[in-house]
PDB file of C-alpha atoms in Angstrom:
ATOM      1  CA  MET A   1     -24.807  26.053   5.147  1.00 60.00           C
ATOM      2  CA  ALA A   2     -23.348  28.335   2.471  1.00 61.00           C
ATOM      3  CA  ASP A   3     -20.464  29.198   4.809  1.00 85.00           C
ATOM      4  CA  ALA A   4     -20.092  25.676   6.215  1.00 92.00           C
ATOM      5  CA  ILE A   5     -16.624  24.143   6.389  1.00 95.00           C
ATOM      6  CA  LYS A   6     -16.351  21.686   3.505  1.00 96.00           C
ATOM      7  CA  VAL A   7     -14.790  18.382   4.578  1.00 97.00           C
ATOM      8  CA  LEU A   8     -13.420  15.476   2.535  1.00 97.00           C
ATOM      9  CA  ILE A   9     -12.935  12.102   4.302  1.00 97.00           C
ATOM     10  CA  VAL A  10     -10.068   9.900   3.061  1.00 97.00           C
ATOM     11  CA  ASP A  11      -9.872   6.438   4.669  1.00 95.00           C
ATOM     12  CA  ASP A  12      -9.703   2.926   3.253  1.00 94.00           C
ATOM     13  CA  HIS A  13     -12.210   1.555   5.776  1.00 93.00           C
ATOM     14  CA  GLN A  14     -15.817   2.208   4.850  1.00 93.00           C
ATOM     15  CA  VAL A  15     -16.946   1.789   8.461  1.00 92.00           C
ATOM     16  CA  VAL A  16     -14.559   4.538   9.568  1.00 91.00           C
ATOM     17  CA  ARG A  17     -15.717   6.847   6.776  1.00 93.00           C
ATOM     18  CA  ARG A  18     -19.339   6.210   7.703  1.00 92.00           C
ATOM     19  CA  GLY A  19     -18.622   6.829  11.384  1.00 90.00           C
ATOM     20  CA  LEU A  20     -16.830  10.100  10.695  1.00 91.00           C
ATOM     21  CA  ARG A  21     -19.633  11.246   8.426  1.00 92.00           C
ATOM     22  CA  THR A  22     -22.205  10.400  11.105  1.00 90.00           C
ATOM     23  CA  PHE A  23     -20.237  12.432  13.642  1.00 87.00           C
ATOM     24  CA  LEU A  24     -20.172  15.461  11.377  1.00 92.00           C
ATOM     25  CA  GLU A  25     -23.665  15.450   9.870  1.00 87.00           C
ATOM     26  CA  VAL A  26     -25.140  16.887  13.075  1.00 89.00           C
ATOM     27  CA  GLN A  27     -22.844  19.948  12.954  1.00 92.00           C
ATOM     28  CA  ASP A  28     -24.504  23.027  11.483  1.00 90.00           C
ATOM     29  CA  ASP A  29     -21.233  24.576  10.317  1.00 94.00           C
ATOM     30  CA  ILE A  30     -19.577  21.477   8.800  1.00 95.00           C
ATOM     31  CA  ARG A  31     -20.552  19.764   5.554  1.00 95.00           C
ATOM     32  CA  VAL A  32     -19.054  16.503   4.257  1.00 96.00           C
ATOM     33  CA  VAL A  33     -18.637  17.010   0.512  1.00 96.00           C
ATOM     34  CA  GLY A  34     -17.121  13.636  -0.378  1.00 96.00           C
ATOM     35  CA  GLU A  35     -15.194  10.513   0.513  1.00 97.00           C
ATOM     36  CA  ALA A  36     -12.197   8.626  -0.887  1.00 96.00           C
ATOM     37  CA  ALA A  37     -10.843   5.137  -0.180  1.00 95.00           C
ATOM     38  CA  ASP A  38      -7.117   5.791  -0.711  1.00 95.00           C
ATOM     39  CA  GLY A  39      -4.580   8.541  -1.134  1.00 95.00           C
ATOM     40  CA  ALA A  40      -4.678   8.743  -4.919  1.00 96.00           C
ATOM     41  CA  GLU A  41      -8.446   9.026  -4.958  1.00 97.00           C
ATOM     42  CA  GLY A  42      -8.218  11.525  -2.124  1.00 96.00           C
ATOM     43  CA  VAL A  43      -5.889  13.806  -4.093  1.00 97.00           C
ATOM     44  CA  ALA A  44      -8.155  13.585  -7.147  1.00 97.00           C
ATOM     45  CA  ARG A  45     -11.279  14.288  -5.110  1.00 97.00           C
ATOM     46  CA  ALA A  46      -9.580  17.192  -3.369  1.00 97.00           C
ATOM     47  CA  GLU A  47      -8.839  18.797  -6.716  1.00 96.00           C
ATOM     48  CA  GLU A  48     -12.419  18.198  -7.832  1.00 96.00           C
ATOM     49  CA  LEU A  49     -14.288  19.208  -4.680  1.00 96.00           C
ATOM     50  CA  LYS A  50     -11.978  21.903  -3.258  1.00 95.00           C
ATOM     51  CA  PRO A  51     -12.633  21.036   0.407  1.00 97.00           C
ATOM     52  CA  ASP A  52     -11.546  23.339   3.208  1.00 96.00           C
ATOM     53  CA  VAL A  53     -10.403  20.476   5.439  1.00 97.00           C
ATOM     54  CA  ILE A  54      -9.399  16.891   4.628  1.00 97.00           C
ATOM     55  CA  LEU A  55      -9.634  14.124   7.241  1.00 97.00           C
ATOM     56  CA  MET A  56      -6.824  11.797   6.140  1.00 95.00           C
ATOM     57  CA  ASP A  57      -5.883   8.315   7.301  1.00 93.00           C
ATOM     58  CA  VAL A  58      -2.145   7.571   7.256  1.00 91.00           C
ATOM     59  CA  LYS A  59      -1.979   3.870   6.463  1.00 89.00           C
ATOM     60  CA  MET A  60      -3.857   3.040   3.264  1.00 92.00           C
ATOM     61  CA  PRO A  61      -3.154   0.629   0.403  1.00 90.00           C
ATOM     62  CA  GLY A  62      -1.566   2.121  -2.699  1.00 90.00           C
ATOM     63  CA  MET A  63      -0.872   5.778  -2.034  1.00 93.00           C
ATOM     64  CA  ASP A  64      -0.768   6.318   1.735  1.00 92.00           C
ATOM     65  CA  GLY A  65      -1.576   9.494   3.620  1.00 93.00           C
ATOM     66  CA  VAL A  66       1.968  10.879   3.599  1.00 91.00           C
ATOM     67  CA  ASP A  67       2.316  10.499  -0.172  1.00 94.00           C
ATOM     68  CA  ALA A  68      -1.147  12.006  -0.611  1.00 95.00           C
ATOM     69  CA  LEU A  69      -0.036  15.040   1.410  1.00 93.00           C
ATOM     70  CA  ARG A  70       2.978  15.439  -0.845  1.00 91.00           C
ATOM     71  CA  GLY A  71       0.715  15.129  -3.877  1.00 93.00           C
ATOM     72  CA  LEU A  72      -1.560  17.865  -2.565  1.00 93.00           C
ATOM     73  CA  ARG A  73       1.441  20.122  -1.985  1.00 87.00           C
ATOM     74  CA  GLU A  74       2.711  19.544  -5.526  1.00 88.00           C
ATOM     75  CA  LEU A  75      -0.703  20.565  -6.838  1.00 90.00           C
ATOM     76  CA  ASP A  76      -0.674  23.631  -4.576  1.00 86.00           C
ATOM     77  CA  ASN A  77      -3.946  22.500  -3.023  1.00 90.00           C
ATOM     78  CA  HIS A  78      -4.695  24.707  -0.020  1.00 86.00           C
ATOM     79  CA  ALA A  79      -6.963  22.343   1.924  1.00 93.00           C
ATOM     80  CA  ARG A  80      -5.941  21.925   5.564  1.00 93.00           C
ATOM     81  CA  VAL A  81      -5.245  18.263   6.318  1.00 94.00           C
ATOM     82  CA  LEU A  82      -6.133  16.731   9.679  1.00 94.00           C
ATOM     83  CA  ILE A  83      -4.671  13.250  10.162  1.00 92.00           C
ATOM     84  CA  VAL A  84      -7.075  10.719  11.688  1.00 89.00           C
ATOM     85  CA  THR A  85      -5.065   7.840  13.104  1.00 85.00           C
ATOM     86  CA  SER A  86      -5.107   5.108  15.719  1.00 81.00           C
ATOM     87  CA  PHE A  87      -3.065   5.487  18.901  1.00 66.00           C
ATOM     88  CA  THR A  88      -0.710   2.682  17.880  1.00 64.00           C
ATOM     89  CA  GLU A  89       0.168   4.552  14.659  1.00 64.00           C
ATOM     90  CA  GLN A  90       1.536   7.582  16.490  1.00 63.00           C
ATOM     91  CA  ARG A  91       5.029   7.130  15.054  1.00 71.00           C
ATOM     92  CA  THR A  92       3.583   7.567  11.568  1.00 76.00           C
ATOM     93  CA  VAL A  93       2.165  10.962  12.497  1.00 78.00           C
ATOM     94  CA  VAL A  94       5.568  12.682  12.444  1.00 77.00           C
ATOM     95  CA  PRO A  95       6.219  12.057   8.709  1.00 83.00           C
ATOM     96  CA  ALA A  96       2.671  13.210   7.965  1.00 85.00           C
ATOM     97  CA  LEU A  97       3.205  16.471   9.851  1.00 81.00           C
ATOM     98  CA  ARG A  98       6.499  16.991   8.046  1.00 78.00           C
ATOM     99  CA  ALA A  99       4.639  16.481   4.762  1.00 84.00           C
ATOM    100  CA  GLY A 100       2.267  19.321   5.582  1.00 84.00           C
ATOM    101  CA  ALA A 101      -0.531  18.058   7.847  1.00 88.00           C
ATOM    102  CA  ALA A 102      -1.990  20.678  10.181  1.00 87.00           C
ATOM    103  CA  GLY A 103      -2.417  18.249  13.065  1.00 87.00           C
ATOM    104  CA  TYR A 104      -3.969  14.962  14.048  1.00 87.00           C
ATOM    105  CA  VAL A 105      -6.709  13.292  16.063  1.00 87.00           C
ATOM    106  CA  TYR A 106      -7.220   9.670  17.072  1.00 85.00           C
ATOM    107  CA  LYS A 107      -9.942   7.517  15.532  1.00 83.00           C
ATOM    108  CA  ASP A 108     -11.710   7.160  18.867  1.00 83.00           C
ATOM    109  CA  VAL A 109     -11.975  10.940  19.205  1.00 83.00           C
ATOM    110  CA  ASP A 110     -15.092  12.343  20.835  1.00 86.00           C
ATOM    111  CA  PRO A 111     -17.474  13.792  18.192  1.00 86.00           C
ATOM    112  CA  ASP A 112     -17.417  17.262  19.729  1.00 89.00           C
ATOM    113  CA  ALA A 113     -13.610  17.172  19.900  1.00 90.00           C
ATOM    114  CA  LEU A 114     -13.431  16.133  16.231  1.00 92.00           C
ATOM    115  CA  ALA A 115     -15.672  19.009  15.196  1.00 93.00           C
ATOM    116  CA  GLY A 116     -13.564  21.361  17.302  1.00 93.00           C
ATOM    117  CA  ALA A 117     -10.375  20.093  15.678  1.00 92.00           C
ATOM    118  CA  ILE A 118     -11.818  20.680  12.217  1.00 95.00           C
ATOM    119  CA  ARG A 119     -12.808  24.223  13.125  1.00 94.00           C
ATOM    120  CA  SER A 120      -9.393  24.839  14.643  1.00 90.00           C
ATOM    121  CA  VAL A 121      -7.304  23.759  11.642  1.00 91.00           C
ATOM    122  CA  HIS A 122      -9.710  25.551   9.309  1.00 92.00           C
ATOM    123  CA  ALA A 123      -9.014  28.734  11.282  1.00 87.00           C
ATOM    124  CA  GLY A 124      -5.283  28.259  10.672  1.00 82.00           C
ATOM    125  CA  HIS A 125      -4.246  26.633  13.936  1.00 83.00           C
ATOM    126  CA  ILE A 126      -1.844  23.712  14.322  1.00 81.00           C
ATOM    127  CA  LEU A 127      -2.838  20.747  16.499  1.00 81.00           C
ATOM    128  CA  LEU A 128       0.141  19.007  18.107  1.00 73.00           C
ATOM    129  CA  GLN A 129       0.352  16.793  21.163  1.00 67.00           C
ATOM    130  CA  PRO A 130       3.475  17.439  23.300  1.00 61.00           C
ATOM    131  CA  GLU A 131       5.038  14.047  22.594  1.00 60.00           C
ATOM    132  CA  VAL A 132       4.722  14.483  18.826  1.00 65.00           C
ATOM    133  CA  ALA A 133       6.022  18.049  18.960  1.00 62.00           C
ATOM    134  CA  GLY A 134       9.040  16.705  20.851  1.00 59.00           C
ATOM    135  CA  ALA A 135       9.647  14.056  18.216  1.00 60.00           C
ATOM    136  CA  LEU A 136       9.482  16.646  15.458  1.00 61.00           C
ATOM    137  CA  LEU A 137      11.879  18.927  17.268  1.00 58.00           C
ATOM    138  CA  SER A 138      14.394  16.131  17.859  1.00 57.00           C
ATOM    139  CA  GLN A 139      14.360  15.226  14.151  1.00 56.00           C
ATOM    140  CA  GLU A 140      14.596  18.778  12.814  1.00 54.00           C
ATOM    141  CA  ALA A 141      17.521  19.287  10.491  1.00 47.00           C
ATOM    142  CA  SER A 142      20.401  21.324  11.873  1.00 45.00           C
ATOM    143  CA  ASN A 143      20.620  23.529   8.768  1.00 46.00           C
ATOM    144  CA  SER A 144      17.682  25.575  10.037  1.00 48.00           C
ATOM    145  CA  GLY A 145      19.807  26.822  12.908  1.00 51.00           C
ATOM    146  CA  PRO A 146      19.870  30.079  14.863  1.00 51.00           C
ATOM    147  CA  SER A 147      22.024  31.850  12.262  1.00 51.00           C
ATOM    148  CA  ARG A 148      19.023  31.937   9.943  1.00 59.00           C
ATOM    149  CA  ALA A 149      17.095  33.987  12.495  1.00 60.00           C
ATOM    150  CA  GLY A 150      19.310  36.943  11.681  1.00 62.00           C
ATOM    151  CA  SER A 151      17.751  37.174   8.238  1.00 77.00           C
ATOM    152  CA  LEU A 152      14.315  37.900   9.721  1.00 86.00           C
ATOM    153  CA  THR A 153      13.079  41.445  10.198  1.00 89.00           C
ATOM    154  CA  GLU A 154      11.718  42.458  13.595  1.00 89.00           C
ATOM    155  CA  ARG A 155       8.163  42.287  12.225  1.00 93.00           C
ATOM    156  CA  GLU A 156       8.789  38.819  10.815  1.00 92.00           C
ATOM    157  CA  ARG A 157      10.049  37.683  14.220  1.00 90.00           C
ATOM    158  CA  GLU A 158       6.840  39.014  15.772  1.00 92.00           C
ATOM    159  CA  VAL A 159       4.746  37.109  13.236  1.00 93.00           C
ATOM    160  CA  LEU A 160       6.807  33.948  13.759  1.00 91.00           C
ATOM    161  CA  GLY A 161       6.336  34.182  17.513  1.00 89.00           C
ATOM    162  CA  LEU A 162       2.577  34.393  17.088  1.00 91.00           C
ATOM    163  CA  ILE A 163       2.632  31.429  14.708  1.00 89.00           C
ATOM    164  CA  ALA A 164       4.412  29.499  17.458  1.00 85.00           C
ATOM    165  CA  ASP A 165       1.572  30.481  19.804  1.00 83.00           C
ATOM    166  CA  GLY A 166      -0.876  28.792  17.409  1.00 82.00           C
ATOM    167  CA  ARG A 167      -2.416  32.015  16.099  1.00 86.00           C
ATOM    168  CA  SER A 168      -4.160  32.074  12.730  1.00 87.00           C
ATOM    169  CA  ASN A 169      -3.374  34.751  10.116  1.00 90.00           C
ATOM    170  CA  ARG A 170      -6.543  36.592  11.115  1.00 90.00           C
ATOM    171  CA  GLU A 171      -5.565  36.590  14.781  1.00 91.00           C
ATOM    172  CA  ILE A 172      -2.030  37.728  13.951  1.00 93.00           C
ATOM    173  CA  ALA A 173      -3.425  40.544  11.830  1.00 93.00           C
ATOM    174  CA  ARG A 174      -5.593  41.721  14.715  1.00 93.00           C
ATOM    175  CA  ALA A 175      -2.765  41.470  17.244  1.00 93.00           C
ATOM    176  CA  LEU A 176      -0.315  43.449  15.107  1.00 93.00           C
ATOM    177  CA  VAL A 177      -2.897  45.771  13.498  1.00 93.00           C
ATOM    178  CA  LEU A 178      -2.081  44.553   9.996  1.00 93.00           C
ATOM    179  CA  SER A 179      -4.128  43.316   7.066  1.00 93.00           C
ATOM    180  CA  GLU A 180      -4.386  39.555   6.535  1.00 91.00           C
ATOM    181  CA  LYS A 181      -2.742  40.027   3.145  1.00 92.00           C
ATOM    182  CA  THR A 182       0.284  41.629   4.807  1.00 94.00           C
ATOM    183  CA  VAL A 183       0.470  38.799   7.346  1.00 93.00           C
ATOM    184  CA  LYS A 184       0.390  36.222   4.543  1.00 91.00           C
ATOM    185  CA  THR A 185       3.302  38.033   2.882  1.00 92.00           C
ATOM    186  CA  HIS A 186       5.275  37.957   6.138  1.00 92.00           C
ATOM    187  CA  VAL A 187       4.549  34.226   6.572  1.00 92.00           C
ATOM    188  CA  SER A 188       5.742  33.511   3.024  1.00 89.00           C
ATOM    189  CA  ASN A 189       8.938  35.486   3.637  1.00 90.00           C
ATOM    190  CA  ILE A 190       9.558  33.620   6.911  1.00 90.00           C
ATOM    191  CA  LEU A 191       9.186  30.237   5.243  1.00 88.00           C
ATOM    192  CA  MET A 192      11.490  31.272   2.406  1.00 87.00           C
ATOM    193  CA  LYS A 193      14.202  32.729   4.674  1.00 86.00           C
ATOM    194  CA  LEU A 194      14.196  29.773   7.052  1.00 85.00           C
ATOM    195  CA  ASP A 195      13.889  27.227   4.231  1.00 81.00           C
ATOM    196  CA  LEU A 196      10.778  25.707   5.793  1.00 82.00           C
ATOM    197  CA  ALA A 197       7.847  24.092   4.033  1.00 77.00           C
ATOM    198  CA  ASP A 198       4.851  25.214   6.087  1.00 82.00           C
ATOM    199  CA  ARG A 199       3.487  26.819   9.263  1.00 84.00           C
ATOM    200  CA  THR A 200       3.932  23.628  11.273  1.00 79.00           C
ATOM    201  CA  GLN A 201       7.679  23.604  10.663  1.00 79.00           C
ATOM    202  CA  ALA A 202       7.813  27.359  11.300  1.00 85.00           C
ATOM    203  CA  ALA A 203       6.092  26.935  14.676  1.00 83.00           C
ATOM    204  CA  LEU A 204       8.469  24.144  15.664  1.00 79.00           C
ATOM    205  CA  TRP A 205      11.508  26.159  14.534  1.00 82.00           C
ATOM    206  CA  ALA A 206      10.310  29.091  16.634  1.00 82.00           C
ATOM    207  CA  VAL A 207       9.822  26.930  19.730  1.00 75.00           C
ATOM    208  CA  ARG A 208      13.222  25.306  19.322  1.00 72.00           C
ATOM    209  CA  HIS A 209      15.027  28.612  18.920  1.00 75.00           C
ATOM    210  CA  GLY A 210      13.140  30.580  21.541  1.00 73.00           C
ATOM    211  CA  VAL A 211      11.134  32.874  19.278  1.00 78.00           C
ATOM    212  CA  THR A 212       7.850  33.493  21.097  1.00 69.00           C
ATOM    213  CA  GLY A 213       4.948  35.862  20.723  1.00 63.00           C
TER     214      GLY A 213
END
C-alpha cells in the first residue's frame, strides 16, 4: 500500500462519499486518505493530505467544484482532479475541465470503471467523452489560433501531438527517447507559448489545429 494512489473524495452528500469509498476500499492500489463536504474543505484537505487524485463533485453549497479547482490551481496543488457528476449535470462539466479537471465520470459509474479512471488520470491521461470534447472545442477562444503554432519547435509539436493522443509524460518520454524531466520542460514551454492553462486545453488545441502524434 506504500505506493497506492492516494484519493480524496469531495462531495456534499455523505451517501455518495460512502458509496465511493466502498467502491475503492477493495482496490489494492488505491487508498482513500480523506473526505470533504464542500469545495473549501476540499481545498484545505488537499493541502493537508497531498492526495494524488481528487474525486470532485461539481455542484456543492458554498464553494462549488469549479471554484475549488481554481483554488487548487492558485495554490499550485498538483493533485489530478476527476469530476464525479450526474448525467444531467453534463453542461457543468465543461467549466470544470476549463478550470483544470483531468476528466470526469458519472455517479452511477461501474466500480471497476471508476478505479480504471482514477488510475488513468493518475498516469497523466485526460478522460473526455466526445460530446464534451466537442463543446470545449466550440468554446475555445480564437486567440489561440494557428499562428501560435509557428512558435513551437519541431520537438514541441511532437510532444503536443502525443499529448493529444492521451499519452502521459512517461509514455511520451519512452516514445521520443527522452527523460521525463525533459518532457515536462517541453510541456511547460508548449503551455506558455500557446497561452494555455493545462494539458487538457493543450490536447484540445492540438485536435482543433490538426497537430497529431
